[in-house]
Amino acid sequence: MAAAIGVRSDYTSADLRGFARRSGDADQVRRLLAVALILDGGSRSEAAKIAGVTLQIVRDWVLRFNDGGPDGLATRKAPGRASILNDEQRARLAEIVEAGPIPAAHGVVRWRLADLALWVWDEFELSVTRHTLGRELRAMGYRKLSARPRHRGQKRDDIVDFKTSAPVSGANQAAAPGGTPIELWWQDEARIGQQTKLTRRWAKRGTRPSAPKDQRRSSAWLFGAICPAEGKAAGIVMPRCNSEAMSMHLEEIAFHVAPGAHAVLLLDQAGWHGSAELVVPPNITLMPLPPRCPELNPVENVWQFMRDNWLSNRIFKSYDDIVDHCCFAWNKLVDQPWRIMSIGMRQWAHGY
């Protein structure tokens, strides 16, 4: 028979009952009360009977309590099976995932679990199922995410350089007296037409859901600008995209700038944004984004959100119907300032 094990004495039974009252773990409460009974002078047989376990389990609880105190009696998650890959192999897997496949060598343009499982076999001679490999990748912090577009002509350092200098240079370029509050705005245009895109939708596995698709080509231009820090926006719908329409949009933005404040408006380098015919209000300073860097403009994410939720999978009857839906969608966005903040805030721009 194993020798009896003493119980640590730096906790009293009252202390353990106090821990039990505060604990939300029912199994931990049972263990704490069993040990408290032993500290009160009760036998371990009595503790086992009250807890509904064997003497061996009570002995294990005492060992855990002696080792870790009340926290040592908390319910612990089972460790599960040991990982098939070791740390060095996981590091190599992370490298190959980050680098992406070479189409000529691997035969695919994006990694699938089946491709990575084959790579693991070729590299380490380990047979791993797709499901096991998926769990490994999730444990390493990887998820299958949508890629954002990158212009093929984009220069490598343009985005980094702009993020570093934009907030300070934008405030310095603002044609406003010292001490004037500066609002950071972003502007872009989106073409909304009868040929809407089809978005993902919930459906039973094995089925192919359908959605209406129009073949006509009427369209309108939605000019939009947001000020994420203030959660406000300004937009207009126009039949075409030119300097006159842009001037009207600048007037709309100027109207929404707070009295006494000055707006720094970040926008791409479209021709109508730098036209000599463009009329810029005195409370706005234009700041062009680097060429071929649409991911720097959060309004691109606004368009994606609006299309996915309000403007896709529709049949527009006419141009006027397009305008009505664009106005409805934009006004719905304006009524949700928290949404503008969530989509548009950028730490590199607003964290200075």
Coordinates of C-alpha atoms in Angstrom, one line a residue:
M1 CA 0.0 0.0 0.0
A2 CA 1.3 3.5 -0.8
A3 CA 2.3 5.7 2.1
A4 CA 0.0 8.5 3.1
I5 CA 0.9 11.9 1.7
G6 CA 0.7 15.0 3.9
V7 CA -1.3 18.0 2.7
R8 CA 0.4 21.4 2.5
S9 CA -0.6 23.6 5.4
D10 CA -0.2 27.1 4.0
Y11 CA -3.9 27.1 3.0
T12 CA -6.7 26.6 5.6
S13 CA -10.0 24.8 4.9
A14 CA -11.7 28.2 5.0
D15 CA -9.3 29.5 2.3
L16 CA -10.2 26.6 0.0
R17 CA -13.9 27.0 0.6
G18 CA -13.5 30.7 -0.3
F19 CA -11.7 29.7 -3.6
A20 CA -14.6 27.2 -4.2
R21 CA -17.2 30.0 -3.9
R22 CA -15.4 32.1 -6.4
S23 CA -14.6 29.4 -8.9
G24 CA -16.7 28.8 -12.0
D25 CA -15.3 25.4 -12.6
A26 CA -17.6 22.8 -11.0
D27 CA -15.0 20.0 -11.0
Q28 CA -12.4 22.3 -9.4
V29 CA -15.0 23.2 -6.7
R30 CA -15.5 19.4 -6.0
R31 CA -11.8 18.9 -5.6
L32 CA -11.3 22.0 -3.4
L33 CA -14.1 20.9 -1.0
A34 CA -12.6 17.4 -0.8
V35 CA -9.2 18.7 0.2
A36 CA -10.9 21.2 2.6
L37 CA -12.5 18.3 4.3
I38 CA -9.1 16.6 4.8
L39 CA -7.7 19.8 6.2
D40 CA -10.6 19.9 8.7
G41 CA -9.4 16.5 10.0
G42 CA -11.7 14.3 7.9
S43 CA -10.4 11.0 6.5
R44 CA -9.6 10.6 2.9
S45 CA -12.2 7.8 2.7
E46 CA -14.8 10.4 3.7
A47 CA -13.5 12.8 1.1
A48 CA -13.6 10.2 -1.6
K49 CA -17.2 9.2 -0.6
I50 CA -18.4 12.8 -0.7
A51 CA -16.6 13.5 -4.0
G52 CA -17.8 10.3 -5.5
V53 CA -14.3 9.1 -6.5
T54 CA -11.8 6.5 -5.4
L55 CA -9.1 6.9 -2.9
Q56 CA -6.5 6.9 -5.6
I57 CA -8.1 9.9 -7.3
V58 CA -8.2 11.7 -3.9
R59 CA -4.5 11.0 -3.6
D60 CA -3.9 12.5 -7.0
W61 CA -5.8 15.6 -6.0
V62 CA -3.7 16.0 -2.9
L63 CA -0.5 15.7 -5.1
R64 CA -1.9 18.4 -7.5
F65 CA -2.8 20.6 -4.5
N66 CA 0.6 20.3 -3.0
D67 CA 2.3 21.1 -6.3
G68 CA 0.1 24.0 -7.5
G69 CA -2.2 25.1 -4.7
P70 CA -5.8 25.8 -5.5
D71 CA -4.9 26.5 -9.1
G72 CA -3.4 23.0 -9.4
L73 CA -6.9 21.6 -8.9
A74 CA -8.4 23.4 -11.9
T75 CA -9.7 21.3 -14.7
R76 CA -6.9 20.7 -17.3
K77 CA -7.4 20.2 -21.0
A78 CA -6.2 16.8 -22.2
P79 CA -2.9 17.2 -24.1
G80 CA -4.1 15.1 -27.0
R81 CA -1.9 13.3 -29.5
A82 CA 1.6 14.5 -30.0
S83 CA 2.2 16.6 -33.1
I84 CA 3.5 14.7 -36.1
L85 CA 5.8 17.6 -37.1
N86 CA 8.6 18.8 -34.9
D87 CA 9.5 22.5 -34.5
E88 CA 12.1 22.4 -37.3
Q89 CA 9.6 20.8 -39.7
R90 CA 6.9 23.4 -38.8
A91 CA 9.4 26.2 -39.4
R92 CA 10.1 24.8 -42.9
L93 CA 6.4 24.4 -43.5
A94 CA 5.8 28.0 -42.6
E95 CA 8.5 29.1 -45.0
I96 CA 7.0 27.2 -47.9
V97 CA 3.5 28.6 -47.1
E98 CA 4.8 32.2 -46.9
A99 CA 6.8 31.8 -50.1
G100 CA 3.8 30.3 -52.1
P101 CA 4.0 27.7 -54.8
I102 CA 6.1 28.0 -58.0
P103 CA 3.6 27.1 -60.7
A104 CA 6.2 25.6 -63.0
A105 CA 7.5 23.3 -60.2
H106 CA 4.5 22.6 -58.1
G107 CA 1.8 22.7 -60.8
V108 CA -0.6 25.0 -58.8
V109 CA -0.9 28.8 -58.3
R110 CA -2.1 28.5 -54.7
W111 CA -1.4 26.0 -51.9
R112 CA -4.1 23.4 -51.2
L113 CA -3.9 21.1 -48.2
A114 CA -3.4 18.2 -50.6
D115 CA -0.4 19.9 -52.2
L116 CA 1.2 20.7 -48.8
A117 CA 0.7 17.1 -47.6
L118 CA 2.5 16.0 -50.7
W119 CA 5.3 18.5 -50.1
V120 CA 5.6 17.2 -46.5
W121 CA 5.9 13.6 -47.8
D122 CA 8.6 14.6 -50.4
E123 CA 10.5 16.7 -47.9
F124 CA 10.3 14.7 -44.6
E125 CA 8.8 11.3 -45.7
L126 CA 5.9 11.8 -43.3
S127 CA 2.4 10.8 -44.3
V128 CA 0.0 13.5 -43.1
T129 CA -3.7 13.7 -43.9
R130 CA -5.3 16.9 -45.1
H131 CA -7.3 17.3 -41.9
T132 CA -4.2 16.8 -39.7
L133 CA -2.3 19.3 -41.8
G134 CA -5.1 21.8 -41.6
R135 CA -5.0 21.6 -37.8
E136 CA -1.3 22.1 -37.8
L137 CA -1.6 25.2 -39.9
R138 CA -4.4 26.6 -37.8
A139 CA -2.2 26.0 -34.7
M140 CA 0.6 27.9 -36.4
G141 CA -1.8 30.9 -36.9
Y142 CA -2.6 30.4 -40.5
R143 CA -6.1 30.8 -42.0
K144 CA -7.4 30.7 -45.6
L145 CA -7.9 34.4 -46.3
S146 CA -9.0 36.4 -49.3
A147 CA -6.0 38.1 -51.0
R148 CA -6.2 41.8 -51.7
P149 CA -5.2 42.9 -55.2
R150 CA -1.8 44.4 -55.9
H151 CA -1.1 46.3 -59.1
R152 CA 1.5 44.6 -61.3
G153 CA 3.4 47.8 -61.8
Q154 CA 3.6 48.7 -58.1
K155 CA 7.1 49.7 -56.9
R156 CA 8.3 47.7 -53.9
D157 CA 9.0 50.6 -51.4
D158 CA 6.2 53.0 -52.4
I159 CA 3.7 51.8 -49.8
V160 CA 6.3 51.7 -46.9
D161 CA 7.6 55.2 -47.8
F162 CA 4.1 56.7 -48.0
K163 CA 2.9 55.2 -44.7
T164 CA 6.0 56.6 -43.0
S165 CA 5.7 60.2 -44.4
A166 CA 2.0 60.7 -45.2
P167 CA 0.5 61.8 -41.9
V168 CA 3.2 64.4 -41.2
S169 CA 3.5 65.7 -44.8
G170 CA -0.2 65.8 -45.2
A171 CA -0.6 68.0 -42.1
N172 CA 2.3 70.2 -43.3
Q173 CA 0.9 70.6 -46.8
A174 CA -2.5 71.7 -45.4
A175 CA -3.1 75.3 -46.4
A176 CA -4.3 76.4 -43.0
P177 CA -3.1 78.6 -40.1
G178 CA -1.2 76.9 -37.3
G179 CA -3.5 75.3 -34.7
T180 CA -6.3 74.6 -37.2
P181 CA -7.8 71.2 -36.6
I182 CA -6.9 68.7 -39.4
E183 CA -9.4 66.1 -40.7
L184 CA -8.0 63.2 -42.7
W185 CA -10.4 62.2 -45.5
W186 CA -10.1 59.5 -48.2
Q187 CA -11.8 59.7 -51.6
D188 CA -12.5 57.3 -54.5
E189 CA -15.1 56.5 -57.2
A190 CA -16.9 53.3 -58.0
R191 CA -18.8 52.4 -61.1
I192 CA -22.2 50.8 -60.3
G193 CA -24.0 49.2 -63.2
Q194 CA -26.5 46.7 -64.4
Q195 CA -23.8 44.0 -64.7
T196 CA -23.4 43.4 -61.0
K197 CA -21.1 40.8 -59.5
L198 CA -22.3 37.6 -57.9
T199 CA -21.3 37.2 -54.3
R200 CA -20.9 34.1 -52.1
R201 CA -24.1 32.9 -50.4
W202 CA -25.1 30.2 -47.9
A203 CA -26.3 27.0 -49.6
K204 CA -26.3 23.2 -49.0
R205 CA -23.0 21.4 -49.7
G206 CA -23.1 19.8 -53.1
T207 CA -25.5 22.3 -54.6
R208 CA -24.7 25.3 -56.9
P209 CA -26.8 28.3 -55.9
S210 CA -27.9 30.7 -58.6
A211 CA -28.4 34.5 -58.6
P212 CA -29.8 37.0 -61.2
K213 CA -27.3 38.4 -63.7
D214 CA -28.1 41.2 -66.1
Q215 CA -26.4 41.6 -69.5
R216 CA -27.3 45.3 -70.0
R217 CA -24.7 48.0 -69.5
S218 CA -26.3 51.1 -68.0
S219 CA -24.2 52.5 -65.1
A220 CA -23.6 55.4 -62.8
W221 CA -20.6 56.7 -60.8
L222 CA -20.7 56.8 -57.1
F223 CA -18.2 59.4 -55.7
G224 CA -17.5 58.7 -52.1
A225 CA -15.2 60.1 -49.3
I226 CA -14.9 59.1 -45.7
C227 CA -13.4 60.6 -42.6
P228 CA -12.8 57.5 -40.4
A229 CA -11.6 59.4 -37.3
E230 CA -14.9 61.2 -37.2
G231 CA -17.1 58.5 -38.6
K232 CA -18.6 60.7 -41.3
A233 CA -18.8 60.5 -45.1
A234 CA -19.8 62.6 -48.2
G235 CA -20.9 61.2 -51.5
I236 CA -22.7 62.0 -54.7
V237 CA -23.9 59.9 -57.7
M238 CA -23.0 61.2 -61.2
P239 CA -23.6 60.0 -64.7
R240 CA -20.0 60.3 -65.7
C241 CA -16.5 60.6 -64.2
N242 CA -14.8 63.9 -65.0
S243 CA -13.4 67.1 -63.6
E244 CA -16.8 68.7 -63.3
A245 CA -18.2 65.8 -61.3
M246 CA -15.1 65.8 -59.1
S247 CA -15.5 69.5 -58.4
M248 CA -19.1 68.9 -57.3
H249 CA -17.9 66.1 -55.0
L250 CA -15.2 68.4 -53.4
E251 CA -18.0 70.9 -52.7
E252 CA -19.9 68.1 -50.9
I253 CA -16.9 67.1 -48.9
A254 CA -16.1 70.7 -48.0
F255 CA -19.7 71.0 -46.6
H256 CA -19.1 68.1 -44.2
V257 CA -15.8 69.4 -42.9
A258 CA -16.2 70.7 -39.4
P259 CA -16.4 74.5 -39.1
G260 CA -12.9 75.9 -38.5
A261 CA -11.2 72.7 -39.5
H262 CA -9.2 71.8 -42.6
A263 CA -9.4 68.6 -44.6
V264 CA -6.5 66.7 -46.1
L265 CA -8.0 64.6 -48.8
L266 CA -6.1 61.5 -49.9
L267 CA -7.0 60.2 -53.4
D268 CA -5.4 58.4 -56.3
Q269 CA -3.8 60.0 -59.3
A270 CA -6.7 59.8 -61.7
G271 CA -6.7 62.4 -64.5
W272 CA -9.7 64.3 -63.2
H273 CA -8.1 64.5 -59.7
G274 CA -5.3 66.7 -61.0
S275 CA -7.0 68.5 -63.8
A276 CA -6.5 72.2 -64.2
E277 CA -10.2 72.6 -64.4
L278 CA -10.7 71.2 -60.9
V279 CA -12.1 73.6 -58.4
V280 CA -10.7 72.9 -54.9
P281 CA -12.5 74.5 -51.9
P282 CA -10.3 76.5 -49.6
N283 CA -10.8 74.2 -46.6
I284 CA -9.5 71.1 -48.5
T285 CA -5.9 70.2 -49.5
L286 CA -5.5 67.3 -52.0
M287 CA -2.8 64.7 -51.2
P288 CA -2.2 62.1 -54.0
L289 CA -1.5 58.5 -53.2
P290 CA 1.5 56.8 -54.8
P291 CA 0.7 55.4 -58.3
R292 CA -0.7 51.8 -58.6
C293 CA -1.3 51.4 -54.8
P294 CA -5.1 51.0 -54.4
E295 CA -4.6 49.1 -51.1
L296 CA -3.6 52.3 -49.4
N297 CA -7.1 53.7 -49.9
P298 CA -9.7 52.4 -47.4
V299 CA -12.6 53.5 -49.6
E300 CA -11.7 50.5 -51.7
N301 CA -12.8 48.4 -48.8
V302 CA -16.0 50.5 -48.5
W303 CA -16.9 49.6 -52.1
Q304 CA -16.3 46.0 -51.4
F305 CA -18.5 46.1 -48.3
M306 CA -21.3 47.9 -50.1
R307 CA -21.2 45.6 -53.1
D308 CA -21.2 42.5 -51.0
N309 CA -24.1 43.6 -48.8
W310 CA -26.3 46.1 -50.7
L311 CA -25.5 46.4 -54.4
S312 CA -24.8 42.9 -55.8
N313 CA -27.2 40.1 -56.9
R314 CA -29.6 42.7 -58.2
I315 CA -31.3 43.5 -61.4
F316 CA -31.5 47.3 -62.0
K317 CA -34.4 48.3 -64.2
S318 CA -32.9 51.5 -65.5
Y319 CA -30.4 54.2 -64.8
D320 CA -32.7 55.9 -62.4
D321 CA -33.0 52.6 -60.5
I322 CA -29.2 52.4 -60.2
V323 CA -29.1 56.0 -58.8
D324 CA -31.8 55.2 -56.3
H325 CA -30.0 52.1 -55.0
C326 CA -26.6 53.9 -54.9
C327 CA -28.2 56.7 -52.8
F328 CA -29.9 54.1 -50.6
A329 CA -26.7 52.2 -50.0
W330 CA -24.5 55.3 -49.4
N331 CA -27.1 56.8 -47.0
K332 CA -27.2 53.5 -45.1
L333 CA -23.5 53.7 -44.7
V334 CA -23.6 57.3 -43.5
D335 CA -26.1 56.2 -40.8
Q336 CA -23.5 53.8 -39.5
P337 CA -20.5 55.9 -38.3
W338 CA -19.1 52.9 -36.4
R339 CA -19.0 51.0 -39.7
I340 CA -17.0 53.8 -41.3
M341 CA -14.6 53.8 -38.4
S342 CA -14.2 50.0 -38.5
I343 CA -13.6 49.8 -42.2
G344 CA -11.6 53.0 -42.7
M345 CA -9.3 53.4 -39.7
R346 CA -5.6 52.8 -40.5
Q347 CA -3.1 52.8 -37.6
W348 CA -0.3 54.1 -39.9
A349 CA -2.4 57.1 -40.8
H350 CA -4.3 57.9 -37.6
G351 CA -1.8 56.8 -35.0
Y352 CA 0.5 59.7 -35.2

